[in-house]
PDB file of C-alpha atoms in Angstrom:
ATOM      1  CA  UNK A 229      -7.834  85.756  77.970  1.00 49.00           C
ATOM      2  CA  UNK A 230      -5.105  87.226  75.347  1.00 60.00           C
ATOM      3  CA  UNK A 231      -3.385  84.248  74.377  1.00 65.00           C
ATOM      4  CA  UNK A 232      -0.252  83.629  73.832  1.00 67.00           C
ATOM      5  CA  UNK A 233       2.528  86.279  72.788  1.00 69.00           C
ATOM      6  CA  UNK A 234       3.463  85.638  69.325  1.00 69.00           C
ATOM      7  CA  UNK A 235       6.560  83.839  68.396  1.00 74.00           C
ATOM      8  CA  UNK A 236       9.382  84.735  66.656  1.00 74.00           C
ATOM      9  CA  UNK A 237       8.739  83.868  63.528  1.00 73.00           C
ATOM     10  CA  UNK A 238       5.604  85.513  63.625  1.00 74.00           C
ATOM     11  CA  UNK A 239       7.245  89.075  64.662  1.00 71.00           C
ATOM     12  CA  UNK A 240       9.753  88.132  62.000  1.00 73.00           C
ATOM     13  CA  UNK A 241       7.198  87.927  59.104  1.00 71.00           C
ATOM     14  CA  UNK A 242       5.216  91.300  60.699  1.00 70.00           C
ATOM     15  CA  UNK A 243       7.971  93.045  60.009  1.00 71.00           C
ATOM     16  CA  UNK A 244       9.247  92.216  56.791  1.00 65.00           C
ATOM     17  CA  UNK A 245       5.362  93.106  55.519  1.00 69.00           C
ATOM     18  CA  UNK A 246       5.823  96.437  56.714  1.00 64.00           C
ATOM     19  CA  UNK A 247       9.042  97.046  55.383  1.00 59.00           C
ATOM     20  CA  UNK A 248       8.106  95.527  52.471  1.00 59.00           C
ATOM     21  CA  UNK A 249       5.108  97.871  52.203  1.00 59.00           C
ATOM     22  CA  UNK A 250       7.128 100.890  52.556  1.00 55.00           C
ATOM     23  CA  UNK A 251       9.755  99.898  50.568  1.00 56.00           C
ATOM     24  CA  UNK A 252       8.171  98.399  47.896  1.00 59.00           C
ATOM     25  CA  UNK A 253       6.748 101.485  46.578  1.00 71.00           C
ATOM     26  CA  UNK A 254       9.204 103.964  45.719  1.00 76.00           C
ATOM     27  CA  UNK A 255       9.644 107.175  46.366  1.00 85.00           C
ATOM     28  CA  UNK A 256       7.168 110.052  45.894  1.00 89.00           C
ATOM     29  CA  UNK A 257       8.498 111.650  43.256  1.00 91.00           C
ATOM     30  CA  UNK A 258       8.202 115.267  44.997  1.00 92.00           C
ATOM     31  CA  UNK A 259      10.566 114.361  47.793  1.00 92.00           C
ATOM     32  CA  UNK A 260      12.992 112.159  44.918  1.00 93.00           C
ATOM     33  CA  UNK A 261      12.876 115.667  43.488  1.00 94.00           C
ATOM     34  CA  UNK A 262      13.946 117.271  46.252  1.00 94.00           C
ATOM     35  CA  UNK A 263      16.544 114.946  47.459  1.00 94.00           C
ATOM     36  CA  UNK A 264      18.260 114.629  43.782  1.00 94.00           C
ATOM     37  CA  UNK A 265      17.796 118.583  43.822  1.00 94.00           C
ATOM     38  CA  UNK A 266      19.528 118.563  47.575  1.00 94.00           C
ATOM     39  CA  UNK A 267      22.506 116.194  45.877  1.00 94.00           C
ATOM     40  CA  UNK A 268      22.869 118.051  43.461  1.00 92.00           C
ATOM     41  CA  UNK A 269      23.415 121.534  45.876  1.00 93.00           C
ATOM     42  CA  UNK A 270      25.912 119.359  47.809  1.00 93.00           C
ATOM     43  CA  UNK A 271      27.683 118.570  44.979  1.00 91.00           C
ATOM     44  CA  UNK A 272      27.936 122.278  43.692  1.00 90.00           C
ATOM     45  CA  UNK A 273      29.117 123.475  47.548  1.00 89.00           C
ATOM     46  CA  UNK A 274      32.126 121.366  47.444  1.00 91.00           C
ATOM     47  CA  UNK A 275      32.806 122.598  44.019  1.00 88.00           C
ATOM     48  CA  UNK A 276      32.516 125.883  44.777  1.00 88.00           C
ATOM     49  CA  UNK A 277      34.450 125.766  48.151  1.00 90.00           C
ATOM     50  CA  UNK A 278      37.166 123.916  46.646  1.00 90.00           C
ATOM     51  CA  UNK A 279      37.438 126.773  43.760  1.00 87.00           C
ATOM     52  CA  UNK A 280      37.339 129.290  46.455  1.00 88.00           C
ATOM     53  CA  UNK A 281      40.231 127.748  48.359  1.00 90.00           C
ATOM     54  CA  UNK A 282      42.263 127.493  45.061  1.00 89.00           C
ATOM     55  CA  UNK A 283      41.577 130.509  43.467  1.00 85.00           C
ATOM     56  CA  UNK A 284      40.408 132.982  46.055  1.00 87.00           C
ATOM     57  CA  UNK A 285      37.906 134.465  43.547  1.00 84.00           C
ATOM     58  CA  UNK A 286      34.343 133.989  42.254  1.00 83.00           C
ATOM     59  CA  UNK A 287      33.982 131.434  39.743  1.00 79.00           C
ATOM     60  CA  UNK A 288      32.610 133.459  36.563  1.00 78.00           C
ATOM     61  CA  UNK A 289      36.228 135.470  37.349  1.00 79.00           C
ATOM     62  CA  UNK A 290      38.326 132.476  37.482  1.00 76.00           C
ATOM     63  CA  UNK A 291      36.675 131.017  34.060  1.00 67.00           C
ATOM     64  CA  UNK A 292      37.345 134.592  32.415  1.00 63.00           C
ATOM     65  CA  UNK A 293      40.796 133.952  33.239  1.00 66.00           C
ATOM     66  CA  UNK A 294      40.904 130.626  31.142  1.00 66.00           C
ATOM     67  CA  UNK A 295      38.828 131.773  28.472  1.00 62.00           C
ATOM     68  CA  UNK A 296      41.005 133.033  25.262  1.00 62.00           C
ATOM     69  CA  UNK A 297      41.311 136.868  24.354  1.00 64.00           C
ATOM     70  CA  UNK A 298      38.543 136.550  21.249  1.00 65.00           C
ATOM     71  CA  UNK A 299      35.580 135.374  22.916  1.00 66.00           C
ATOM     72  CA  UNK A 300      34.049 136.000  26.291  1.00 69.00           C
ATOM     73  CA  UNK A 301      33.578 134.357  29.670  1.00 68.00           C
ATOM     74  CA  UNK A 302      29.958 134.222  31.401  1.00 74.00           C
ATOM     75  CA  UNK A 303      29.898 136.347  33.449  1.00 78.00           C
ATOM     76  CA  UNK A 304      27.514 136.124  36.464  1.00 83.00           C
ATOM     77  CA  UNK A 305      24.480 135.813  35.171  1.00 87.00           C
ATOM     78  CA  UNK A 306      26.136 132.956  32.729  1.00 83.00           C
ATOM     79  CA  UNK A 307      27.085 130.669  35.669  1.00 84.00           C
ATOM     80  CA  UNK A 308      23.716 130.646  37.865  1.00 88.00           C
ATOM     81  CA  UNK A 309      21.814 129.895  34.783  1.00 89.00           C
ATOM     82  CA  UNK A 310      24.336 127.054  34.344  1.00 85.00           C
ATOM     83  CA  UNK A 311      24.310 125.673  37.879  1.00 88.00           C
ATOM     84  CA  UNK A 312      20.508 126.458  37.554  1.00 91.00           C
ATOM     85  CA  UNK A 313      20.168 124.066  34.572  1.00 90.00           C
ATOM     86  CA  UNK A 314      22.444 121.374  36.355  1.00 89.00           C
ATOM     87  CA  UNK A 315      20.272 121.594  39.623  1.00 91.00           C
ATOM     88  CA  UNK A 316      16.911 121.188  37.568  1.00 93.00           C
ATOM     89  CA  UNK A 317      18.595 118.421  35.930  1.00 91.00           C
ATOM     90  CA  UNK A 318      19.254 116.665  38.738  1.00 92.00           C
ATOM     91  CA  UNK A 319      15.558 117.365  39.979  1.00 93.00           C
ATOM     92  CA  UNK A 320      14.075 116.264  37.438  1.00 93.00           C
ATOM     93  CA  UNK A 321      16.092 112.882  36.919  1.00 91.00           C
ATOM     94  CA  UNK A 322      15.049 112.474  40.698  1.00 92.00           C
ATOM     95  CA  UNK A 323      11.089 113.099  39.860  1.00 93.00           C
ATOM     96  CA  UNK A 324      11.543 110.653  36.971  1.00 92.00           C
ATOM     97  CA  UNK A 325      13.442 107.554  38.446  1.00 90.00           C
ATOM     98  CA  UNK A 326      10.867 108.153  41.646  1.00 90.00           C
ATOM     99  CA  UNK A 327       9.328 104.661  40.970  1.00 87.00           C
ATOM    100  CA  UNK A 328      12.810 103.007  41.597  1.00 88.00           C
ATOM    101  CA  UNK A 329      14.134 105.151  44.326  1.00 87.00           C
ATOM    102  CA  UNK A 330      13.214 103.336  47.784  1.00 85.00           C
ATOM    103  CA  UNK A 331      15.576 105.600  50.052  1.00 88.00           C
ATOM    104  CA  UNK A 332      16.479 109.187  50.119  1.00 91.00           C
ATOM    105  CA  UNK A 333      20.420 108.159  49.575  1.00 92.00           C
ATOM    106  CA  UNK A 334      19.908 106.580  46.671  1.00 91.00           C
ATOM    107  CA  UNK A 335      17.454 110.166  45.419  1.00 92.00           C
ATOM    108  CA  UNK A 336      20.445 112.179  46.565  1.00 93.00           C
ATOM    109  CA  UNK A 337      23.405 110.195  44.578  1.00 93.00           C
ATOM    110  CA  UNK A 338      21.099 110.912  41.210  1.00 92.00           C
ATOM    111  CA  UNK A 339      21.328 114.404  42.090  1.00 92.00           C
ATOM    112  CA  UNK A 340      24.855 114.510  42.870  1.00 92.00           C
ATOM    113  CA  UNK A 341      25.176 112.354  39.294  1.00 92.00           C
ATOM    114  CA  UNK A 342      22.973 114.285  37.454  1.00 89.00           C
ATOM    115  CA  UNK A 343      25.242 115.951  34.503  1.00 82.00           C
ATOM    116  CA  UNK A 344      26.829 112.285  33.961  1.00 82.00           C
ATOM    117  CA  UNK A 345      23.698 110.534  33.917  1.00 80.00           C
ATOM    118  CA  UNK A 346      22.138 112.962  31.793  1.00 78.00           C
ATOM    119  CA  UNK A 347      24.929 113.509  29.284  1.00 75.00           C
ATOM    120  CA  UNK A 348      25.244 109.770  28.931  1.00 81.00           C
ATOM    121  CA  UNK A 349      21.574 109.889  27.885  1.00 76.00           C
ATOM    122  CA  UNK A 350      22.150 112.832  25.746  1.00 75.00           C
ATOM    123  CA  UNK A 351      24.121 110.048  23.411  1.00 79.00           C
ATOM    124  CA  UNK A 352      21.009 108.339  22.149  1.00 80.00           C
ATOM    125  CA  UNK A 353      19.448 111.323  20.641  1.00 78.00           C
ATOM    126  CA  UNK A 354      19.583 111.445  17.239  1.00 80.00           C
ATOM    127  CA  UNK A 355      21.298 114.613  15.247  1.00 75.00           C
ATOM    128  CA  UNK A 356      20.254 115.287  11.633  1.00 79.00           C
ATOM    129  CA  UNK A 357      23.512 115.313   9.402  1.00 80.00           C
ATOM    130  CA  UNK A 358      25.746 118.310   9.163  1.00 74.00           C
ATOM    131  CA  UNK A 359      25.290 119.601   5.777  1.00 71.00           C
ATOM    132  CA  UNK A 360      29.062 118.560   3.884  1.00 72.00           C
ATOM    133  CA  UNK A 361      31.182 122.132   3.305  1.00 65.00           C
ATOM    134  CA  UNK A 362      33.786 122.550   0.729  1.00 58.00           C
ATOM    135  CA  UNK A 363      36.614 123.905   2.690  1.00 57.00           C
ATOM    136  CA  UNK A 364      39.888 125.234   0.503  1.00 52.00           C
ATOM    137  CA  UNK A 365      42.290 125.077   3.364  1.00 52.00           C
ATOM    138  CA  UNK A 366      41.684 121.457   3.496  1.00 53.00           C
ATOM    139  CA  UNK A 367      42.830 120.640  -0.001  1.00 51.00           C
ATOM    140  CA  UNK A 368      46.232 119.162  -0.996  1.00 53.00           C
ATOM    141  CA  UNK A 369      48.285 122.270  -1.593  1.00 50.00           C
ATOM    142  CA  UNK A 370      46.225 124.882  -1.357  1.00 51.00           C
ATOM    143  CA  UNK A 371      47.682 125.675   2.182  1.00 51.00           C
ATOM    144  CA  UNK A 372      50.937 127.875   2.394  1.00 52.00           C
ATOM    145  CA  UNK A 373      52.351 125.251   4.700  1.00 50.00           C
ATOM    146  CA  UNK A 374      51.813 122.087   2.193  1.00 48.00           C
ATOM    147  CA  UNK A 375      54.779 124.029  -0.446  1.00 50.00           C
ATOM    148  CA  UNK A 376      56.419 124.541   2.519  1.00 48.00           C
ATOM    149  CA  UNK A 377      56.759 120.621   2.880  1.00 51.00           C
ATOM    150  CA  UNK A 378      59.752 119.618   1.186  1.00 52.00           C
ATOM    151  CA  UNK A 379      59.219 117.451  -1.513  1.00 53.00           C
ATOM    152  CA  UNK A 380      55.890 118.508  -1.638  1.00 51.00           C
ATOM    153  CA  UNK A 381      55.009 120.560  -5.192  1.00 55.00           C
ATOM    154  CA  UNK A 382      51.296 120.807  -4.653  1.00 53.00           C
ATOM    155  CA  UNK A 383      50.337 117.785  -6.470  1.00 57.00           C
ATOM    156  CA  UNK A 384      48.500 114.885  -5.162  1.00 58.00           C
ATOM    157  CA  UNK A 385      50.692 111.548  -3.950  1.00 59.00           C
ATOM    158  CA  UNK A 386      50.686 108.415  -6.881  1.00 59.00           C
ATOM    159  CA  UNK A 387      47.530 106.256  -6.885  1.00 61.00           C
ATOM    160  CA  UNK A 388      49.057 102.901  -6.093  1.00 59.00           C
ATOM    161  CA  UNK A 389      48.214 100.984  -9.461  1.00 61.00           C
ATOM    162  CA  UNK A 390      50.588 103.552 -11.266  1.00 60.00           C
ATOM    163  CA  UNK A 391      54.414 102.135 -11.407  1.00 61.00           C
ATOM    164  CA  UNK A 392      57.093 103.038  -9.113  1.00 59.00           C
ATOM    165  CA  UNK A 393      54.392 102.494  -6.030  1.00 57.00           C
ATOM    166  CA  UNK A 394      55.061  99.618  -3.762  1.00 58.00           C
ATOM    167  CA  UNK A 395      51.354  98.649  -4.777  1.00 56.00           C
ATOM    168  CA  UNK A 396      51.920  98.121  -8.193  1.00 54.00           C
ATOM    169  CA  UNK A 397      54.736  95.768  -7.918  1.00 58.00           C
ATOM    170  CA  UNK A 398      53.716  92.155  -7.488  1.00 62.00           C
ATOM    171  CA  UNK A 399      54.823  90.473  -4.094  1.00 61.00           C
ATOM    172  CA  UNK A 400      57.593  87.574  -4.314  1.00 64.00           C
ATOM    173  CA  UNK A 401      56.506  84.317  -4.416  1.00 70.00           C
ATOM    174  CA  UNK A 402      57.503  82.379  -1.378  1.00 68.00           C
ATOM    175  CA  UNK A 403      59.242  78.980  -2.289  1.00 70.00           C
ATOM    176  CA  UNK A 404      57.472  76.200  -0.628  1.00 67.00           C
ATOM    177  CA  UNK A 405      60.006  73.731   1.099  1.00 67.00           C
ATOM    178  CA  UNK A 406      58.528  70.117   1.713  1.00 58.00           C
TER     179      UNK A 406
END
C-alpha cells in the first residue's frame, strides 16, 4: 500500500528545499562570466546602433571628428581594444561577484554596469602624490593678461593687517539696549 498523497504543506516545504538548494549557491562563476560578458555586448550594440543612426559612420570616425586638430583620435584598432577592455571588465566583475549572483539577470545587469561599477571602485585606490611644480604662468603678474587688468601693476594685493584693508580696521561696537 502507498499511503497517503502528501499534503500541501508537505509539497510546499519540498519545494522551497529545492529552490533553496539551487538558489542558495550562486552562480558558477564561468557562466556569471559569461552572462556579465553577454550584458556587457548588449550594452555596446545599442551604443553602437544608436551612433550609427546618428552619425551614419563608424565610431573611431565620428570620435576623430570631436577630437581637436593637435592630437589624434583612435583609430580602429584604438576602439576594439577599448570596448575589449570594457567587455573583460564586465567579465571579470561577473566571475568575481559569482558567489552573490543567484540568476543570470542579475550576471547580465553587472555586465551591462560594468564601467560604473568599476570606475566607482577605481576611487579607493590610492595614488602616490604628484610631485609640486613651480609654474611661472601661475604667478601674480607674470602673465601678459594680469598688466592687462586695470588697476593691476604686477604687485601682490595688501595683506589684511596692513592699514587701509577692511581687516585692519576694528569692527563697531554694537550698543547694547536693555
Amino acid at each position: 500500500m502507498l499511503g497517503h498523497p502528501p499534503d500541501r504543506d508537505q509539497l510546499y516545504l519540498v519545494t522551497v528545499r529545492c529552490l533553496t538548494d539551487i538558489y542558495a549557491q550562486g552562480m558558477v562563476w564561468w557562466q556569471a562570466a559569461l552572462w556579465a560578458l553577454a550584458g556587457g555586448v548588449v550594452v555596446e550594440g545599442l551604443e553602437f546602433a544608436a551612433l550609427q543612426r546618428r552619425h551614419h559612420k563608424w565610431p573611431w570616425e565620428v570620435d576623430a571628428e570631436v577630437v581637436r586638430s593637435d592630437s589624434t583620435a583612435a583609430g580602429p584598432l584604438g576602439y576594439f581594444l577599448g570596448e575589449l577592455v570594457r567587455l573583460a571588465t564586465g567579465g571579470i566583475l561577473g566571475a568575481a561577484l559569482a558567489g552573490q549572483i543567484t540568476g543570470p539577470l542579475a550576471a547580465l545587469a553587472i555586465g551591462a554596469a560594468a564601467p560604473a561599477i568599476a570606475g566607482h571602485l577605481g576611487v579607493y585606490v590610492p595614488l602616490p602624490p604628484a610631485a609640486p611644480q613651480a609654474n611661472p604662468a601661475t604667478t601674480i603678474g607674470s602673465s601678459p593678461d594680469d598688466k592687462a587688468c586695470p588697476g593691476n601693476n604686477g604687485s601682490l594685493p595688501p595683506k589684511p593687517d596692513q592699514p587701509g584693508t577692511p581687516a585692519s580696521e576694528p569692527l563697531p561696537q554694537r550698543e547694547e539696549t536693555a
